[in-house]
Coordinates of C-alpha atoms in Angstrom, one line a residue:
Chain A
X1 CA 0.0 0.0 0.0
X2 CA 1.7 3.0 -1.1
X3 CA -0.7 5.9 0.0
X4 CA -0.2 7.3 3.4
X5 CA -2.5 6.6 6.2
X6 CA -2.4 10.2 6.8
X7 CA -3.2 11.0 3.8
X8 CA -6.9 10.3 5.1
X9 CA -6.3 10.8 8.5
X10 CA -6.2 14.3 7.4
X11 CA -5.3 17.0 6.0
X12 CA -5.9 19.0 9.5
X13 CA -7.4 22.4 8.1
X14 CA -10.0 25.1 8.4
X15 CA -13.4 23.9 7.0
X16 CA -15.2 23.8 4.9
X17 CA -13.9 22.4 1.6
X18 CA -9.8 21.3 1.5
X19 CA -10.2 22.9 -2.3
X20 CA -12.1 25.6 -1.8
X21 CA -10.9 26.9 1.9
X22 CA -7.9 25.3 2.5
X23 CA -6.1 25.6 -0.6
X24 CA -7.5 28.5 -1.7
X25 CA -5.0 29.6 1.7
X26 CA -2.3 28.0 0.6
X27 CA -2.4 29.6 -2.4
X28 CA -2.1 33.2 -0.6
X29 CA 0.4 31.8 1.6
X30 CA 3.1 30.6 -1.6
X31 CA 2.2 34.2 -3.2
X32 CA 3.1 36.1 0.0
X33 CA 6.5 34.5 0.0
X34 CA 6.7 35.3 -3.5
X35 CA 6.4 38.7 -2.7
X36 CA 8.1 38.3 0.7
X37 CA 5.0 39.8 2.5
X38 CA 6.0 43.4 0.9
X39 CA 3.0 45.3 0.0
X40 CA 0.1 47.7 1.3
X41 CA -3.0 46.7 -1.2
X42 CA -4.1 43.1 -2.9
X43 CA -6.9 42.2 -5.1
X44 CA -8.0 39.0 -5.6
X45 CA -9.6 38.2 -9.4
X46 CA -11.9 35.1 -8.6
X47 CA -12.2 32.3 -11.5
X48 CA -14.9 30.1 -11.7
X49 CA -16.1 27.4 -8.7
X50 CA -14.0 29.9 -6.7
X51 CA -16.4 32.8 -7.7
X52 CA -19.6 30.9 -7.9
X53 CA -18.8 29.2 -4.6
X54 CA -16.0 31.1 -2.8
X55 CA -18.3 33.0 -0.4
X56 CA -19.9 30.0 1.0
X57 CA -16.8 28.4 1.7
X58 CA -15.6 31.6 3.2
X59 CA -12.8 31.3 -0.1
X60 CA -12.5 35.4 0.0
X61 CA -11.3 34.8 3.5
X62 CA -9.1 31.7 3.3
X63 CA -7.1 34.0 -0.2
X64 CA -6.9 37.0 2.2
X65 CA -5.7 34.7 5.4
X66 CA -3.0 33.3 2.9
X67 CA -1.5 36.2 1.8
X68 CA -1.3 37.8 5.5
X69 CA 0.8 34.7 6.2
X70 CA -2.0 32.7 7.9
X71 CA -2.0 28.5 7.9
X72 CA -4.2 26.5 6.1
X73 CA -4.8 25.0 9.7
X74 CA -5.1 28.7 11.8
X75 CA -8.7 28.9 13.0
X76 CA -7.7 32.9 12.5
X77 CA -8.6 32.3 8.8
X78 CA -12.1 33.4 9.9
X79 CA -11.5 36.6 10.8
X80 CA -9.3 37.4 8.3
X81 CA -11.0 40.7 7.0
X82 CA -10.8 42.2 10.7
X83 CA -6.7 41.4 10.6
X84 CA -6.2 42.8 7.5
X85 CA -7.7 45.9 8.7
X86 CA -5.1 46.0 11.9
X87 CA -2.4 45.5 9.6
X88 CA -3.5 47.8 7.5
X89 CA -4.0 46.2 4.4
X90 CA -6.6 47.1 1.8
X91 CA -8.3 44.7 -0.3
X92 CA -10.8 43.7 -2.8
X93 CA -12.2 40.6 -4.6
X94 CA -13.8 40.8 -8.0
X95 CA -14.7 38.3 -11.0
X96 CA -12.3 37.6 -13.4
X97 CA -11.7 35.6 -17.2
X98 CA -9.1 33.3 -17.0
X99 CA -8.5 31.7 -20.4
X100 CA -8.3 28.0 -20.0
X101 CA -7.8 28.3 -16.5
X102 CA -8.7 25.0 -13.8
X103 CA -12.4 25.7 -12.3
X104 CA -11.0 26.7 -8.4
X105 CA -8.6 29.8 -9.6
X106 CA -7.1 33.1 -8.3
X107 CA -5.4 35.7 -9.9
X108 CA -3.7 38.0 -7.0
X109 CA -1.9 41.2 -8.0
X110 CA 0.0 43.0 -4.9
X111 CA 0.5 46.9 -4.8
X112 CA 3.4 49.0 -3.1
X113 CA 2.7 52.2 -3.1
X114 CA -0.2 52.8 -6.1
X115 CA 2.1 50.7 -8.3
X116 CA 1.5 46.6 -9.2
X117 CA 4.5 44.8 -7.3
X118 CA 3.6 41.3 -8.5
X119 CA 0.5 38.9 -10.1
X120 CA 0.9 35.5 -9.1
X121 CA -2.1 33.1 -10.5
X122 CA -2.9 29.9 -8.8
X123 CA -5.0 27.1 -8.8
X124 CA -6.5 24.7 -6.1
X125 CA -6.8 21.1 -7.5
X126 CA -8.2 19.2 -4.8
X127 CA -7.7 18.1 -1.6
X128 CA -5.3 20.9 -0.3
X129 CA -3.4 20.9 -3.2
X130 CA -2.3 23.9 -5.4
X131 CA -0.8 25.1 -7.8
X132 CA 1.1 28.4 -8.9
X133 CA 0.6 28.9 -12.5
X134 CA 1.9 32.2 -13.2
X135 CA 4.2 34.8 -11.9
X136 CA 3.7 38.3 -13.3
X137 CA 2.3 36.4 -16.4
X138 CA 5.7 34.1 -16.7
X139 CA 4.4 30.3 -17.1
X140 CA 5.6 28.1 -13.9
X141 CA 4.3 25.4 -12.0
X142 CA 5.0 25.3 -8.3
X143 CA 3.4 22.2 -6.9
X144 CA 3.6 23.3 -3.0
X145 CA 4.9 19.9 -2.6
X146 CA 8.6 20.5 -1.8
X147 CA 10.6 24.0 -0.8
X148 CA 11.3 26.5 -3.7
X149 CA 13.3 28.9 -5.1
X150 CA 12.4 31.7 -7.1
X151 CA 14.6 33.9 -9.2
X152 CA 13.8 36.7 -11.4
X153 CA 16.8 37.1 -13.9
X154 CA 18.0 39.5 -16.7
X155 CA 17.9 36.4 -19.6
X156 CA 21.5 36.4 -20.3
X157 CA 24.0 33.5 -20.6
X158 CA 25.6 32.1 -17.1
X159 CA 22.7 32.9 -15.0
X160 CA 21.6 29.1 -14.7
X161 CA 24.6 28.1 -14.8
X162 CA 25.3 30.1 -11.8
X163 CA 22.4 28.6 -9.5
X164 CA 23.0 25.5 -10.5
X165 CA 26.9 25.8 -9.4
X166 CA 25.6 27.3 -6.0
X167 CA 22.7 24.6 -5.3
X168 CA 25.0 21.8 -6.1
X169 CA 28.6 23.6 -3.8
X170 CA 26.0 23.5 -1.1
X171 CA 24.7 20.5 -1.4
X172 CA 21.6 21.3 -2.4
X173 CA 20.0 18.5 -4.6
X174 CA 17.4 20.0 -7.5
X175 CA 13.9 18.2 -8.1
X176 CA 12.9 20.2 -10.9
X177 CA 14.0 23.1 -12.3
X178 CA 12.1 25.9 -14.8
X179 CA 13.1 28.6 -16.9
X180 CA 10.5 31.4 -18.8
X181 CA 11.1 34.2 -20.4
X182 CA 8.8 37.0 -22.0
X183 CA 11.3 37.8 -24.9
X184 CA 14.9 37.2 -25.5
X185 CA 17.4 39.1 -23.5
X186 CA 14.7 40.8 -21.2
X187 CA 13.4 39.6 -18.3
X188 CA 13.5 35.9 -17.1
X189 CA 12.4 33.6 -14.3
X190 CA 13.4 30.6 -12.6
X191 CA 11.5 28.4 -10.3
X192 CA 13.6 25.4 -8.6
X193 CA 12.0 22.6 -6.5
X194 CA 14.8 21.3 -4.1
X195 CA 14.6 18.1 -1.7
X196 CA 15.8 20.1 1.3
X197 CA 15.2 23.8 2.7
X198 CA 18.0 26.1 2.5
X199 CA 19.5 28.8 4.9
X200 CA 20.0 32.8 4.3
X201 CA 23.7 32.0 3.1
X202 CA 22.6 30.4 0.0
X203 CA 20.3 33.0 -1.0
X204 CA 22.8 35.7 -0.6
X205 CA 25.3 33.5 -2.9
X206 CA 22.4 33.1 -5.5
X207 CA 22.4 37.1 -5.3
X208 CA 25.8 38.0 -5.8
X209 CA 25.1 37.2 -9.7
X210 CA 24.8 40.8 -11.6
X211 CA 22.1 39.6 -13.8
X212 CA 20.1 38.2 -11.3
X213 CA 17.2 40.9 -9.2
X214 CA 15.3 39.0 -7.4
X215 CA 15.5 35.8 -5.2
X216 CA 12.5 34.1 -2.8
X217 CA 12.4 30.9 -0.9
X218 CA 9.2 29.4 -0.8
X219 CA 8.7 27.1 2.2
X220 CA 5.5 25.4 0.9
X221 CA 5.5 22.6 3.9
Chain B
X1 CA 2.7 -6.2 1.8
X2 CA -0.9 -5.6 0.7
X3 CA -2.8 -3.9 -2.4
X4 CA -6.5 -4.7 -0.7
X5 CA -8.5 -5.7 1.9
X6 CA -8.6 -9.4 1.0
X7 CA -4.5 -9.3 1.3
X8 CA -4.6 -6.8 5.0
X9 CA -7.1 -9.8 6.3
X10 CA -4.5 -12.3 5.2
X11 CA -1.2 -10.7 7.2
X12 CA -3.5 -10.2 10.3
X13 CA -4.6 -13.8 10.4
X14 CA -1.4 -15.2 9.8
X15 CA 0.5 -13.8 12.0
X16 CA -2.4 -13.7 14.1
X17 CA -2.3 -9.8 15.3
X18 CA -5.1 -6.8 14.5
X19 CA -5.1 -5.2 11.6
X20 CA -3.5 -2.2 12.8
X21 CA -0.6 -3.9 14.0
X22 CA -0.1 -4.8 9.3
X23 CA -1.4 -1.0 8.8
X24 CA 1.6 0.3 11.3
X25 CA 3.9 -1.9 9.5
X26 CA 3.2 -1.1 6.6
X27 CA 2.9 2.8 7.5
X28 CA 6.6 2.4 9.1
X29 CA 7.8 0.8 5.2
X30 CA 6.6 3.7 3.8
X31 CA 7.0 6.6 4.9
X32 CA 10.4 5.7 7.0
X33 CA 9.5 6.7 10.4
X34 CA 9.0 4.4 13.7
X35 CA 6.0 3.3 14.8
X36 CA 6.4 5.9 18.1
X37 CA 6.5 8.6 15.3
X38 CA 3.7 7.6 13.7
X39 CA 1.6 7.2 16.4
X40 CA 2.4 10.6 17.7
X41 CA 1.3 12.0 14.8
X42 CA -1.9 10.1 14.8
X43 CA -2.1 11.4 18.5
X44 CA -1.9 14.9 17.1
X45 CA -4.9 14.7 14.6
X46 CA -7.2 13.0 17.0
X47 CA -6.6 15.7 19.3
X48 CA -8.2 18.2 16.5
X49 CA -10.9 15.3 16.0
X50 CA -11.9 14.9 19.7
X51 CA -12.3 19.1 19.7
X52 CA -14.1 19.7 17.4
X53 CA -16.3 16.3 18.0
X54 CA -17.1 18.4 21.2
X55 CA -17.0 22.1 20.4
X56 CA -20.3 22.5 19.0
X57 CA -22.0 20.5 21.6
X58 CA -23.0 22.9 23.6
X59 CA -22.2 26.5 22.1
X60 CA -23.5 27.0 18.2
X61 CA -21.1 27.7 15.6
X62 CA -21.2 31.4 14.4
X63 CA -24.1 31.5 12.2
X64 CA -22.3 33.5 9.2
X65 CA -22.8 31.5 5.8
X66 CA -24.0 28.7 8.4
X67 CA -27.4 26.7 7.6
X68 CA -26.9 24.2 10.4
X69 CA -25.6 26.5 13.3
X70 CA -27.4 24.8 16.5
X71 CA -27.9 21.6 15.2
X72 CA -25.5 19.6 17.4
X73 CA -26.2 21.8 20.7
X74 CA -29.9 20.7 20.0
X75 CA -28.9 16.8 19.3
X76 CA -26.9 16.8 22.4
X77 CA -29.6 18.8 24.7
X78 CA -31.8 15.6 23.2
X79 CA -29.7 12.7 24.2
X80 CA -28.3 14.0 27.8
X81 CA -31.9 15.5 28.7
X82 CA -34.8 14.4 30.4
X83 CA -37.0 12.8 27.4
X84 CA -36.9 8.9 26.5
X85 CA -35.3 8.8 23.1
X86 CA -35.7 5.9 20.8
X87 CA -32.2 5.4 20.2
X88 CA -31.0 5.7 23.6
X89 CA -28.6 8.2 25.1
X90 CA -25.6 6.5 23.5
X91 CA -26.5 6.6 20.0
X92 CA -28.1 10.0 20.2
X93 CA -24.8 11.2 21.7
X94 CA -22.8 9.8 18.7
X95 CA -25.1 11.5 16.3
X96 CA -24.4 14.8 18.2
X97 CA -20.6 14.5 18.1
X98 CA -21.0 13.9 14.2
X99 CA -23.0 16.7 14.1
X100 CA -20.7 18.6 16.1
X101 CA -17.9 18.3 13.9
X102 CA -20.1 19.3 10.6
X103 CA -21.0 22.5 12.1
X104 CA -17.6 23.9 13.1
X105 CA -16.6 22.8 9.5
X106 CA -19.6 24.8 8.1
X107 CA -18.5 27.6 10.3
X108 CA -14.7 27.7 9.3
X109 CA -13.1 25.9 12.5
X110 CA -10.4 23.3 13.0
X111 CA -11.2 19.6 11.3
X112 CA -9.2 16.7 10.2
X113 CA -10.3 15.5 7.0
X114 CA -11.4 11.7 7.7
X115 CA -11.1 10.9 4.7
X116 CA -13.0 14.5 3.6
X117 CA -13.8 17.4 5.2
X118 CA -17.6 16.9 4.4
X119 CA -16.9 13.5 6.1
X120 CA -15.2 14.4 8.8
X121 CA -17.7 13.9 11.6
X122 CA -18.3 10.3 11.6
X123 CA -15.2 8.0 12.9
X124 CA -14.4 11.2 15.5
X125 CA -17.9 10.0 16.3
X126 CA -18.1 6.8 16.6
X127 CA -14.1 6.1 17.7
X128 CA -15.0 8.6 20.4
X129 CA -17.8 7.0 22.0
X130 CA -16.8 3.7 21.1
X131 CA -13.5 4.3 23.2
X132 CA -14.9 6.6 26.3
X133 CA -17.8 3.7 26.9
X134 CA -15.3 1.2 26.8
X135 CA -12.3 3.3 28.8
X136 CA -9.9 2.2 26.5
X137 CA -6.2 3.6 26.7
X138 CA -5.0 6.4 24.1
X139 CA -3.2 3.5 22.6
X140 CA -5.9 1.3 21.9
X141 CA -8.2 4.5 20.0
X142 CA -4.8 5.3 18.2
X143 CA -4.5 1.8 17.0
X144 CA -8.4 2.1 16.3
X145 CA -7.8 5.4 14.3
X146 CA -5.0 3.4 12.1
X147 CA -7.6 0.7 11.3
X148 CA -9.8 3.4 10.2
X149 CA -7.2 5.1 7.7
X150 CA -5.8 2.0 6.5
X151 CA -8.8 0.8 5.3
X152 CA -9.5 4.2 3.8
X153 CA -6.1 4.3 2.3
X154 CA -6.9 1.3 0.3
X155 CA -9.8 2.7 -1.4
X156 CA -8.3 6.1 -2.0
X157 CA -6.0 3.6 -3.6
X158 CA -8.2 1.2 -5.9
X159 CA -11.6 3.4 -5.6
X160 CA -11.9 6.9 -4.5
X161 CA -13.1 8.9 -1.5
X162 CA -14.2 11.9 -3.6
X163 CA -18.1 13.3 -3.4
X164 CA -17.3 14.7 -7.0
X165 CA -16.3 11.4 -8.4
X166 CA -18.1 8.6 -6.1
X167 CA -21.1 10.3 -4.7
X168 CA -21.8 10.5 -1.2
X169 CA -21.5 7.2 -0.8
X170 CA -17.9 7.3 -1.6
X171 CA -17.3 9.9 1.2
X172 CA -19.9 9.5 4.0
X173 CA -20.1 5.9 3.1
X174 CA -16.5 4.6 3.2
X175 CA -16.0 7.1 6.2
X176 CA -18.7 4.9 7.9
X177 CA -16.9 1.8 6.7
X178 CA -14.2 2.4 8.1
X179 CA -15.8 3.8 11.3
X180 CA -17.3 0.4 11.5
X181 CA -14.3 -1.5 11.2
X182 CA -12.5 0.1 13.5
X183 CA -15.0 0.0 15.9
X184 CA -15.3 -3.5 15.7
X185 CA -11.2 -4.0 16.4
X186 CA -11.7 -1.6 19.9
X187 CA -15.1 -3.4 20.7
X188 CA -12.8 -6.8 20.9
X189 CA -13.9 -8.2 17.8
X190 CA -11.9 -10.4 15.2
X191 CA -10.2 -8.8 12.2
X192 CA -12.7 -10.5 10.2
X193 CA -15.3 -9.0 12.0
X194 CA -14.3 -5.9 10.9
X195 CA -13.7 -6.5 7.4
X196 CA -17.2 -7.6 7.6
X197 CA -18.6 -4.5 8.9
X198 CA -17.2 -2.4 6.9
X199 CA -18.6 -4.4 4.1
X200 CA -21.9 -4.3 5.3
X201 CA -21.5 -0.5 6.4
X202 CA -20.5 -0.4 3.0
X203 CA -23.5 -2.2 1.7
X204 CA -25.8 -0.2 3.6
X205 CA -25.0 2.8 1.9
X206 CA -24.9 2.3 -1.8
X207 CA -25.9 4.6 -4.1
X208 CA -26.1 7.7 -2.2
X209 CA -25.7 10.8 -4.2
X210 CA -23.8 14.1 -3.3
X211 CA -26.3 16.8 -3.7
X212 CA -25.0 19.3 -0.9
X213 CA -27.4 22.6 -1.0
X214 CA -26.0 25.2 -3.0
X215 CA -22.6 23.4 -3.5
X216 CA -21.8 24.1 0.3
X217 CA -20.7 21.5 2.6
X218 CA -23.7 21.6 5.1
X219 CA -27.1 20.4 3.9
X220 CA -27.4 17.1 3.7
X221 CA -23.8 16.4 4.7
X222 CA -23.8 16.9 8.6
X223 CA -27.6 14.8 8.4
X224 CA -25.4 12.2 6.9
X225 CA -22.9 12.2 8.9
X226 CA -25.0 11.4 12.2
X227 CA -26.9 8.6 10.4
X228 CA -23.6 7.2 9.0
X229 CA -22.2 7.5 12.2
X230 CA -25.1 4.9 13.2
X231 CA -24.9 3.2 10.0
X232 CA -21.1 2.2 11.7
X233 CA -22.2 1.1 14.7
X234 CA -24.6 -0.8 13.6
X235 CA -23.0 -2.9 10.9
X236 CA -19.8 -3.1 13.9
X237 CA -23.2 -4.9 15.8
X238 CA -24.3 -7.1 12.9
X239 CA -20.7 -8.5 12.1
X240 CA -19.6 -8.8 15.9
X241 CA -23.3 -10.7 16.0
X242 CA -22.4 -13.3 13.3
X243 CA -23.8 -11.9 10.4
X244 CA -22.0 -12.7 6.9
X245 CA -21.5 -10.3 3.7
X246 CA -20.9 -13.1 1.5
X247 CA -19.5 -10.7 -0.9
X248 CA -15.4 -10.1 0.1
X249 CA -15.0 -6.4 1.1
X250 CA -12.7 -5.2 -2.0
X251 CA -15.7 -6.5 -4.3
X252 CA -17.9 -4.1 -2.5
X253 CA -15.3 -1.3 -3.1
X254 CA -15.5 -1.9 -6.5
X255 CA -19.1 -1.9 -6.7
X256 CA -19.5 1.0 -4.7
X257 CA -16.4 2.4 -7.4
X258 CA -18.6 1.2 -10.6
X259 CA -22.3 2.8 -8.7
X260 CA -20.4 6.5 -8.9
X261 CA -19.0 6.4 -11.7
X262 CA -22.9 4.9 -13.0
X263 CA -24.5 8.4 -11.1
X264 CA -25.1 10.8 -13.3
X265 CA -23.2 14.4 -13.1
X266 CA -26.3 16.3 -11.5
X267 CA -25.6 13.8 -8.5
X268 CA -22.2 14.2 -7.9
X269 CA -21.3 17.6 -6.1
X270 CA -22.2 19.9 -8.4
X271 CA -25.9 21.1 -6.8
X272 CA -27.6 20.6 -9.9
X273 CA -29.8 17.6 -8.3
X274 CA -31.3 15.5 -5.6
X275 CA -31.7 17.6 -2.6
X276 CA -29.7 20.5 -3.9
X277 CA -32.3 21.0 -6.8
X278 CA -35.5 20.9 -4.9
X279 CA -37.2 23.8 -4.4
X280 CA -36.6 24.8 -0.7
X281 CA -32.7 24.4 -1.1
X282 CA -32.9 26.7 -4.3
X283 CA -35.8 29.8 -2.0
X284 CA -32.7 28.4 1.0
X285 CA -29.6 29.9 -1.2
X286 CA -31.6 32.9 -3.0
X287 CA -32.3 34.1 0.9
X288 CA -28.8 33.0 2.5
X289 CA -27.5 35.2 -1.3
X290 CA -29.8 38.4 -0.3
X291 CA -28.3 38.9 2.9

């Protein structure tokens, strides 16, 4: 028998639905780290059972939860809206078209002062699980399964080569690894799914590239 | 190891231990950690089941987005109160507990998924009472609680536990089935006692749809998830009693496998039939939508 006993002996989480409540959290939670919790305003675009049903299954609060850093098992979920107020975040939810998108998806754009910061579109596909399909419209696929690594790189030669030569001095096995870019020679990104989490040090090495603006760990456990 | 239930049965009587004692095996194979480990983390989940088993007992869930705020408070003022019930005290109290657990789901609480969320009242339920009547040790329940997932691991494995795909009989119904069976193991029954209850539990439930009102995880679900809390006590009775299934347990999987993927679509989670479509449920949303 290969699937865990826990596996149905769980997961623990907020009710009422592990797609609609409970990963729809998750979902904030990967997009927060994405953005490493910098920004005053997010707006949530709501696609399909997550618009039709999200209010019933408290969804709207579970994406807002997420983002302010809130578990998928923090009974604080439901009173999200109040603790976005004390931390002085301002939000909104509206409908949105997602072209081809699965039935349970978000599309969450964070502002820093007036200006778009980041989108990051996700999806909940059942039982807890989620998935990050886009970052600021650059194709990826974080599973949440294992900790990642993203990287946001000029697209010039040597940058891969340069993460991949810092994972591997320290140690660090990689699971999967993506690259995407917009247009040659402008902006790129990376998203690595390692076995183990890493430490601060690494992340600094992985910024001392000159090409390379932006780094983010992802703990998605 | 084992790929069904036919094959679990097999190990236990063999080497002539419970069936938890082949589930904790095999749960130590795969996923690398001692059986201490495991148990721990079984201890941990149960804790989450036993609360919220009991929260709504006696305070309602906040009503917001709620439809069945009250109904376990009500359920247990019924079976500890003054009137003569027709189930008894102990059966009503069961009922309660499952209730309990569906209403602080409704109403965005804590919950262990067992296997589902819109499951997740019935083996809290019955494991529960089962173990306080009986005063078994936090060992014993544990163990009880591994019976319970390992049986449900092997359907999530050659069936499914999903509403959407199965029907409610695929998440209520194998809940209950393996309530039942792991009742059966803390009640002192024989492994194949409970093999047999959780076929008849199984049996007992075929064909159920998944028509929650308005898509939400409330109406009929917690209903359900009292009655197939009862539905696993009573098939635990009928096995430990001498009563055969004839038909091996993995057959009933599959048949309760082939029966959802038979229902129709309007029958399986989507609110476009059974009791979501009737007439009440749809005046029930268009109110709960206005306010």
């Amino acid at each position: 028998m290969n699937t865990s006993i826990f596996q149905v002996a769980g997961p623990v989480m907020i009710g009422p639905s592990s797609s609609h409540t409970a990963g729809a959290a998750k979902i904030g939670r990967i997009a927060r780290q994405i953005v490493n919790g910098d920004f005053e305003r997010v707006t949530f675009g709501l696609y399909g059972s997550f618009e039709k049903t999200g209010k019933g299954h408290g969804t709207d609060k579970a994406l807002l939860a997420g983002v302010l850093g809130i578990r998928e098992d923090d009974e604080d979920i439901s009173r999200s809206f109040e603790l976005a107020g004390q931390a002085q975040i301002e939000f909104e939810f509206y409908p949105v078209e997602l072209d081809g998108a699965h039935e349970n998806s978000v599309l969450i754009t964070f502002f820093k002062e007036g200006q778009v910061k980041t989108t990051v579109q996700g999806a909940s596909i059942g039982g807890g699980n989620v998935r990050i399909v886009k970052i600021d419209g650059y194709e990826i696929g974080i599973s949440g399964q294992l900790p990642t690594i993203f990287v946001k790189q000029n697209d010039q030669k040597g940058v891969i080569s340069h993460v991949a030569t810092v994972l591997a001095d320290s140690d660090i096995n990689i699971a999967t690894m993506k690259v995407s870019r917009m247009q040659k020679k402008q902006d790129a990104i990376c998203v690595i799914e390692i076995d183990d989490s890493i430490d601060e040090t690494i992340l600094q090495k992985l910024k001392e590239h000159p090409y390379i603006q932006i780094v983010r760990f992802i703990a998605c456990a | 190891m084992y790929k069904n239930i036919k094959g679990l049965l097999a190990l236990a009587e063999d080497r002539q231990v419970s069936l938890s004692q082949i589930i904790l095996d095999n749960e130590v194979k795969h996923s690398e950690k001692s059986p201490a480990e495991i148990l721990s983390v079984m201890a941990s989940r149960y804790e989450v089941m036993k609360n919220s088993a009991e929260k709504a007992l006696e305070q309602p869930t906040s009503p917001e987005g709620n439809l069945i705020c009250g109904i376990a408070a009500a359920q247990y003022g019924y079976a500890t109160g003054q009137s003569d019930t027709l189930c008894g005290s102990f059966v009503n109290l069961v009922m309660a507990r499952a209730l309990s657990s569906s209403e602080v789901n409704a109403s965005m609480g804590k919950i262990c998924a067992m296997p589902t969320a819109g499951s997740c009242g019935i083996v809290p339920a019955v494991i529960l009472s089962v173990a306080e009547r009986q005063g078994a040790s936090e060992e014993k329940t544990l163990l009880a609680l591994l019976t319970a997932s390992g049986l449900g691991a092997i359907v999530t494995e050659n069936a499914t536990v999903a509403g959407a795909e199965g029907g409610c009989q695929a998440e209520c119904g194998v809940a209950a089935a393996m309530a039942s069976a792991a009742a059966v193991e803390l009640w002192g029954g024989t492994p194949a006692q409970s093999v047999i209850a959780f076929s008849l539990c199984l049996m007992n439930i075929m064909g159920l749809v998944c028509d929650p009102v308005g898509g939400l995880v409330q109406i009929p679900c917690a209903q359900r998830n009292a009655s197939q809390a009862v539905n696993a006590l009573l098939s635990a009775d009928l096995a430990m009693a001498g009563v055969q299934s004839y038909m091996d347990a993995d057959e009933v999987v599959e048949a309760m496998y082939k029966v959802g993927k038979m229902l129709p679509m309007q029958l399986r989670e989507t609110a476009l039939g059974g009791i979501a479509a009737t007439e009440s449920a749809v005046k029930l949303m268009e109110n709960m939508n206005n306010k």
